[in-house]
Amino acid sequence: MPLAQRASAKVRVFTRLRPLFSCERQEGHQCGWTVSPEYTQIYPVTSPGRLCELGEQLVSQANYKNGRSVYQFDRCFDDRASTKEIFEWIAKPLIDPLLKGVNGSILTYGQTGSGKTHSIFGTFKDAGLIELAARGQLMGHAPYTSARAHPSNTARGNDDRRAPRFTVKVSYIEIYMERVNDLLQDGQRGNKHPAENLPVKEDPCRGFYVHGMHEQEVETVADVLHTLHQ
């Protein structure tokens, strides 16, 4: 598929190579995969000379295509890519359409220990996709319904031409063993046990939704992070 056509596709697929853990490096492990120079394909390393050579651009087209398996994606990120760079490619393009009523989702997939949680939640020092997306939505785009966020509302009068206002809410659910659990509210088993097995229903206007799911209104990025980590 041509690059321009892939860029406009509704579903795009990206891959990120996880860096080696310190214990893996100490045990002599090496990268098993590398990324092609154009950042659209990954392939297994078949010889030490082809190991992690992307930085020096030593991998030729003919060389990597001789590998046993080549996998193509919309974009591939090597083990040195930052989450900020990944956000610019994956999450940032979803923010403007979201504010115009177009739904967007980011699904992470991979085996245990492959870095899904790190990419989504980040660390204390390095923000994950959730925090970066919240910054983009709450700080760089549309105004919100809260009067506290916009104390000059009354001075604007009834100007119908003013920018639309939004209410931003956060929910936090997990789907485990085909059961939907709400991680923001306690279930029947009490504190620290989420509300479990909530029903999924369909509404003519809302579409599919989780009935009884808690939605926490937020105004700042700090509100979002506090809600998710409480």
mmCIF file of C-alpha atoms in Angstrom:
data_model
loop_
_atom_site.group_PDB
_atom_site.id
_atom_site.type_symbol
_atom_site.label_atom_id
_atom_site.label_comp_id
_atom_site.label_asym_id
_atom_site.label_seq_id
_atom_site.Cartn_x
_atom_site.Cartn_y
_atom_site.Cartn_z
ATOM 1 C CA MET A 1 0.000 0.000 0.000
ATOM 2 C CA PRO A 2 1.440 3.441 -0.911
ATOM 3 C CA LEU A 3 2.583 5.604 2.010
ATOM 4 C CA ALA A 4 -0.006 8.343 1.347
ATOM 5 C CA GLN A 5 -2.793 5.778 1.297
ATOM 6 C CA ARG A 6 -1.562 4.181 4.541
ATOM 7 C CA ALA A 7 -1.456 7.595 6.228
ATOM 8 C CA SER A 8 -5.168 8.153 5.575
ATOM 9 C CA ALA A 9 -6.265 4.642 6.577
ATOM 10 C CA LYS A 10 -8.635 4.305 9.524
ATOM 11 C CA VAL A 11 -6.563 1.537 11.100
ATOM 12 C CA ARG A 12 -2.815 1.986 11.339
ATOM 13 C CA VAL A 13 -0.347 -0.458 12.878
ATOM 14 C CA PHE A 14 2.903 0.494 14.594
ATOM 15 C CA THR A 15 5.554 -1.537 16.362
ATOM 16 C CA ARG A 16 8.092 -0.587 19.025
ATOM 17 C CA LEU A 17 11.173 -2.627 19.871
ATOM 18 C CA ARG A 18 11.793 -2.877 23.601
ATOM 19 C CA PRO A 19 15.326 -2.064 24.779
ATOM 20 C CA LEU A 20 17.175 -4.797 26.611
ATOM 21 C CA PHE A 21 16.825 -4.804 30.386
ATOM 22 C CA SER A 22 20.052 -4.256 32.308
ATOM 23 C CA CYS A 23 19.974 -7.869 33.509
ATOM 24 C CA GLU A 24 19.639 -9.047 29.912
ATOM 25 C CA ARG A 25 22.660 -7.002 28.857
ATOM 26 C CA GLN A 26 24.666 -8.363 31.781
ATOM 27 C CA GLU A 27 23.809 -11.895 30.691
ATOM 28 C CA GLY A 28 25.045 -11.174 27.166
ATOM 29 C CA HIS A 29 21.699 -11.023 25.398
ATOM 30 C CA GLN A 30 21.527 -9.133 22.105
ATOM 31 C CA CYS A 31 18.834 -7.495 20.018
ATOM 32 C CA GLY A 32 16.926 -10.120 18.047
ATOM 33 C CA TRP A 33 15.288 -7.617 15.684
ATOM 34 C CA THR A 34 16.259 -4.454 13.885
ATOM 35 C CA VAL A 35 14.452 -1.763 11.920
ATOM 36 C CA SER A 36 14.913 -0.990 8.240
ATOM 37 C CA PRO A 37 16.430 2.402 7.278
ATOM 38 C CA GLU A 38 13.042 3.748 6.159
ATOM 39 C CA TYR A 39 11.450 2.774 9.503
ATOM 40 C CA THR A 40 8.634 0.752 7.949
ATOM 41 C CA GLN A 41 9.924 -2.828 8.305
ATOM 42 C CA ILE A 42 11.468 -4.988 11.009
ATOM 43 C CA TYR A 43 13.395 -8.180 10.435
ATOM 44 C CA PRO A 44 15.214 -10.740 12.600
ATOM 45 C CA VAL A 45 18.948 -10.379 13.048
ATOM 46 C CA THR A 46 20.715 -13.309 11.404
ATOM 47 C CA SER A 47 24.350 -12.397 11.982
ATOM 48 C CA PRO A 48 26.321 -10.352 14.542
ATOM 49 C CA GLY A 49 27.413 -7.945 11.818
ATOM 50 C CA ARG A 50 23.824 -6.878 11.229
ATOM 51 C CA LEU A 51 23.072 -6.267 14.888
ATOM 52 C CA CYS A 52 21.488 -2.911 15.763
ATOM 53 C CA GLU A 53 23.183 -1.088 12.854
ATOM 54 C CA LEU A 54 20.376 1.361 12.211
ATOM 55 C CA GLY A 55 22.160 4.290 13.836
ATOM 56 C CA GLU A 56 25.053 4.070 11.379
ATOM 57 C CA GLN A 57 22.698 3.334 8.448
ATOM 58 C CA LEU A 58 24.812 0.283 7.573
ATOM 59 C CA VAL A 59 21.932 -1.983 6.636
ATOM 60 C CA SER A 60 21.431 -1.976 2.888
ATOM 61 C CA GLN A 61 18.150 -2.736 1.155
ATOM 62 C CA ALA A 62 19.573 -5.919 -0.362
ATOM 63 C CA ASN A 63 20.992 -7.095 2.958
ATOM 64 C CA TYR A 64 17.909 -6.866 5.149
ATOM 65 C CA LYS A 65 15.597 -8.281 2.484
ATOM 66 C CA ASN A 66 17.662 -11.449 2.509
ATOM 67 C CA GLY A 67 16.424 -12.119 6.049
ATOM 68 C CA ARG A 68 14.067 -15.009 6.678
ATOM 69 C CA SER A 69 11.097 -12.857 7.693
ATOM 70 C CA VAL A 70 10.317 -9.214 7.003
ATOM 71 C CA TYR A 71 7.316 -7.542 8.659
ATOM 72 C CA GLN A 72 5.929 -4.269 7.373
ATOM 73 C CA PHE A 73 4.062 -1.650 9.428
ATOM 74 C CA ASP A 74 2.950 1.944 9.057
ATOM 75 C CA ARG A 75 5.900 2.919 11.233
ATOM 76 C CA CYS A 76 8.519 1.023 13.210
ATOM 77 C CA PHE A 77 10.308 2.440 16.240
ATOM 78 C CA ASP A 78 13.666 1.059 17.291
ATOM 79 C CA ASP A 79 14.770 0.574 20.886
ATOM 80 C CA ARG A 80 16.082 4.143 21.093
ATOM 81 C CA ALA A 81 12.801 5.848 20.202
ATOM 82 C CA SER A 82 11.282 8.001 22.938
ATOM 83 C CA THR A 83 7.637 7.834 23.966
ATOM 84 C CA LYS A 84 7.364 11.513 22.943
ATOM 85 C CA GLU A 85 8.347 10.546 19.391
ATOM 86 C CA ILE A 86 5.829 7.714 19.423
ATOM 87 C CA PHE A 87 3.129 10.098 20.668
ATOM 88 C CA GLU A 88 3.753 12.442 17.731
ATOM 89 C CA TRP A 89 3.126 9.596 15.285
ATOM 90 C CA ILE A 90 0.383 7.639 17.015
ATOM 91 C CA ALA A 91 -1.677 9.663 19.486
ATOM 92 C CA LYS A 92 -1.363 13.301 18.432
ATOM 93 C CA PRO A 93 -3.159 12.784 15.079
ATOM 94 C CA LEU A 94 -6.200 11.480 17.011
ATOM 95 C CA ILE A 95 -6.737 14.575 19.174
ATOM 96 C CA ASP A 96 -8.186 17.077 16.674
ATOM 97 C CA PRO A 97 -10.626 14.543 15.140
ATOM 98 C CA LEU A 98 -11.663 13.543 18.671
ATOM 99 C CA LEU A 99 -12.715 17.114 19.442
ATOM 100 C CA LYS A 100 -14.774 17.077 16.248
ATOM 101 C CA GLY A 101 -16.709 13.987 17.317
ATOM 102 C CA VAL A 102 -14.608 11.285 15.665
ATOM 103 C CA ASN A 103 -13.727 8.450 18.040
ATOM 104 C CA GLY A 104 -10.152 7.276 18.304
ATOM 105 C CA SER A 105 -8.533 4.314 20.054
ATOM 106 C CA ILE A 106 -5.019 3.107 20.747
ATOM 107 C CA LEU A 107 -4.749 -0.626 21.351
ATOM 108 C CA THR A 108 -1.503 -2.033 22.717
ATOM 109 C CA TYR A 109 -0.719 -5.671 22.063
ATOM 110 C CA GLY A 110 2.213 -7.808 23.063
ATOM 111 C CA GLN A 111 3.418 -10.510 25.392
ATOM 112 C CA THR A 112 4.005 -9.905 29.107
ATOM 113 C CA GLY A 113 7.081 -7.749 29.616
ATOM 114 C CA SER A 114 7.119 -6.305 26.102
ATOM 115 C CA GLY A 115 6.619 -2.714 27.279
ATOM 116 C CA LYS A 116 2.891 -2.043 26.838
ATOM 117 C CA THR A 117 2.411 -0.476 30.273
ATOM 118 C CA HIS A 118 5.596 1.560 29.905
ATOM 119 C CA SER A 119 4.415 3.042 26.604
ATOM 120 C CA ILE A 120 0.937 3.870 27.900
ATOM 121 C CA PHE A 121 1.677 5.056 31.457
ATOM 122 C CA GLY A 122 5.345 6.021 31.242
ATOM 123 C CA THR A 123 7.479 6.588 34.329
ATOM 124 C CA PHE A 124 7.925 9.322 36.922
ATOM 125 C CA LYS A 125 10.515 11.002 34.690
ATOM 126 C CA ASP A 126 9.165 10.161 31.232
ATOM 127 C CA ALA A 127 5.496 10.739 30.418
ATOM 128 C CA GLY A 128 3.512 7.965 28.756
ATOM 129 C CA LEU A 129 0.958 8.253 25.968
ATOM 130 C CA ILE A 130 -1.917 8.943 28.383
ATOM 131 C CA GLU A 131 -0.211 11.950 29.959
ATOM 132 C CA LEU A 132 1.009 13.292 26.620
ATOM 133 C CA ALA A 133 -2.451 12.938 25.080
ATOM 134 C CA ALA A 134 -4.025 14.665 28.088
ATOM 135 C CA ARG A 135 -1.602 17.549 27.684
ATOM 136 C CA GLY A 136 -2.529 17.872 24.029
ATOM 137 C CA GLN A 137 -6.253 17.763 24.679
ATOM 138 C CA LEU A 138 -6.466 19.827 27.866
ATOM 139 C CA MET A 139 -3.712 22.374 27.295
ATOM 140 C CA GLY A 140 -3.352 22.823 23.579
ATOM 141 C CA HIS A 141 -6.843 22.720 22.172
ATOM 142 C CA ALA A 142 -10.463 23.556 22.917
ATOM 143 C CA PRO A 143 -11.867 25.354 25.975
ATOM 144 C CA TYR A 144 -13.951 23.500 28.541
ATOM 145 C CA THR A 145 -17.262 23.919 30.276
ATOM 146 C CA SER A 146 -15.757 24.737 33.663
ATOM 147 C CA ALA A 147 -16.143 28.354 34.742
ATOM 148 C CA ARG A 148 -12.996 27.955 36.858
ATOM 149 C CA ALA A 149 -11.005 27.261 33.738
ATOM 150 C CA HIS A 150 -12.461 30.350 32.023
ATOM 151 C CA PRO A 151 -13.267 33.121 34.529
ATOM 152 C CA SER A 152 -14.011 35.549 31.696
ATOM 153 C CA ASN A 153 -17.085 33.627 30.566
ATOM 154 C CA THR A 154 -19.501 36.238 31.888
ATOM 155 C CA ALA A 155 -17.701 39.016 30.054
ATOM 156 C CA ARG A 156 -18.201 37.262 26.759
ATOM 157 C CA GLY A 157 -21.951 37.554 26.973
ATOM 158 C CA ASN A 158 -24.083 35.425 24.685
ATOM 159 C CA ASP A 159 -21.777 35.464 21.699
ATOM 160 C CA ASP A 160 -22.861 32.419 19.689
ATOM 161 C CA ARG A 161 -19.710 32.661 17.591
ATOM 162 C CA ARG A 162 -17.415 31.768 20.455
ATOM 163 C CA ALA A 163 -15.564 28.466 20.357
ATOM 164 C CA PRO A 164 -17.469 25.346 21.430
ATOM 165 C CA ARG A 165 -16.932 24.154 24.983
ATOM 166 C CA PHE A 166 -16.222 20.645 26.131
ATOM 167 C CA THR A 167 -16.506 18.611 29.279
ATOM 168 C CA VAL A 168 -13.633 16.147 29.642
ATOM 169 C CA LYS A 169 -14.234 12.970 31.622
ATOM 170 C CA VAL A 170 -11.969 10.048 32.446
ATOM 171 C CA SER A 171 -13.000 6.430 32.847
ATOM 172 C CA TYR A 172 -10.745 3.477 33.591
ATOM 173 C CA ILE A 173 -11.926 -0.039 32.856
ATOM 174 C CA GLU A 174 -10.335 -3.376 32.114
ATOM 175 C CA ILE A 175 -11.618 -6.226 29.984
ATOM 176 C CA TYR A 176 -10.442 -9.488 31.527
ATOM 177 C CA MET A 177 -11.740 -12.947 30.723
ATOM 178 C CA GLU A 178 -14.589 -11.329 28.748
ATOM 179 C CA ARG A 179 -15.690 -9.386 31.836
ATOM 180 C CA VAL A 180 -15.695 -5.583 32.071
ATOM 181 C CA ASN A 181 -14.392 -4.251 35.396
ATOM 182 C CA ASP A 182 -14.454 -0.607 36.494
ATOM 183 C CA LEU A 183 -11.174 0.320 38.169
ATOM 184 C CA LEU A 184 -12.459 3.698 39.397
ATOM 185 C CA GLN A 185 -15.163 2.415 41.702
ATOM 186 C CA ASP A 186 -15.317 -0.228 44.397
ATOM 187 C CA GLY A 187 -17.371 -3.336 43.849
ATOM 188 C CA GLN A 188 -19.346 -5.502 46.218
ATOM 189 C CA ARG A 189 -16.147 -6.881 47.761
ATOM 190 C CA GLY A 190 -15.269 -3.447 49.103
ATOM 191 C CA ASN A 191 -12.235 -1.198 48.958
ATOM 192 C CA LYS A 192 -9.485 -1.994 46.424
ATOM 193 C CA HIS A 193 -11.758 -4.417 44.586
ATOM 194 C CA PRO A 194 -13.165 -2.960 41.352
ATOM 195 C CA ALA A 195 -16.786 -3.096 40.307
ATOM 196 C CA GLU A 196 -16.901 -6.282 38.252
ATOM 197 C CA ASN A 197 -18.756 -7.662 35.269
ATOM 198 C CA LEU A 198 -20.491 -4.450 34.212
ATOM 199 C CA PRO A 199 -22.913 -4.894 31.288
ATOM 200 C CA VAL A 200 -22.150 -3.508 27.833
ATOM 201 C CA LYS A 201 -25.218 -1.971 26.206
ATOM 202 C CA GLU A 202 -26.063 -0.181 22.982
ATOM 203 C CA ASP A 203 -27.779 3.182 22.667
ATOM 204 C CA PRO A 204 -29.086 4.727 19.405
ATOM 205 C CA CYS A 205 -27.209 7.966 20.145
ATOM 206 C CA ARG A 206 -24.219 6.895 22.232
ATOM 207 C CA GLY A 207 -23.513 3.621 20.513
ATOM 208 C CA PHE A 208 -21.975 0.908 22.683
ATOM 209 C CA TYR A 209 -21.262 1.876 26.290
ATOM 210 C CA VAL A 210 -20.548 0.289 29.661
ATOM 211 C CA HIS A 211 -23.595 0.646 31.889
ATOM 212 C CA GLY A 212 -22.756 1.875 35.391
ATOM 213 C CA MET A 213 -19.201 2.904 34.519
ATOM 214 C CA HIS A 214 -17.849 5.782 36.588
ATOM 215 C CA GLU A 215 -16.759 8.887 34.679
ATOM 216 C CA GLN A 216 -14.652 11.448 36.528
ATOM 217 C CA GLU A 217 -14.753 15.029 35.251
ATOM 218 C CA VAL A 218 -11.275 16.535 34.934
ATOM 219 C CA GLU A 219 -9.843 19.942 34.108
ATOM 220 C CA THR A 220 -6.077 19.480 34.205
ATOM 221 C CA VAL A 221 -3.460 16.903 33.335
ATOM 222 C CA ALA A 222 -2.828 16.492 37.058
ATOM 223 C CA ASP A 223 -6.515 15.617 37.499
ATOM 224 C CA VAL A 224 -6.188 12.886 34.878
ATOM 225 C CA LEU A 225 -3.098 11.353 36.464
ATOM 226 C CA HIS A 226 -4.557 11.545 39.967
ATOM 227 C CA THR A 227 -7.730 9.805 38.793
ATOM 228 C CA LEU A 228 -5.813 6.955 37.188
ATOM 229 C CA HIS A 229 -3.450 6.429 40.117
ATOM 230 C CA GLN A 230 -5.796 6.884 43.050
#
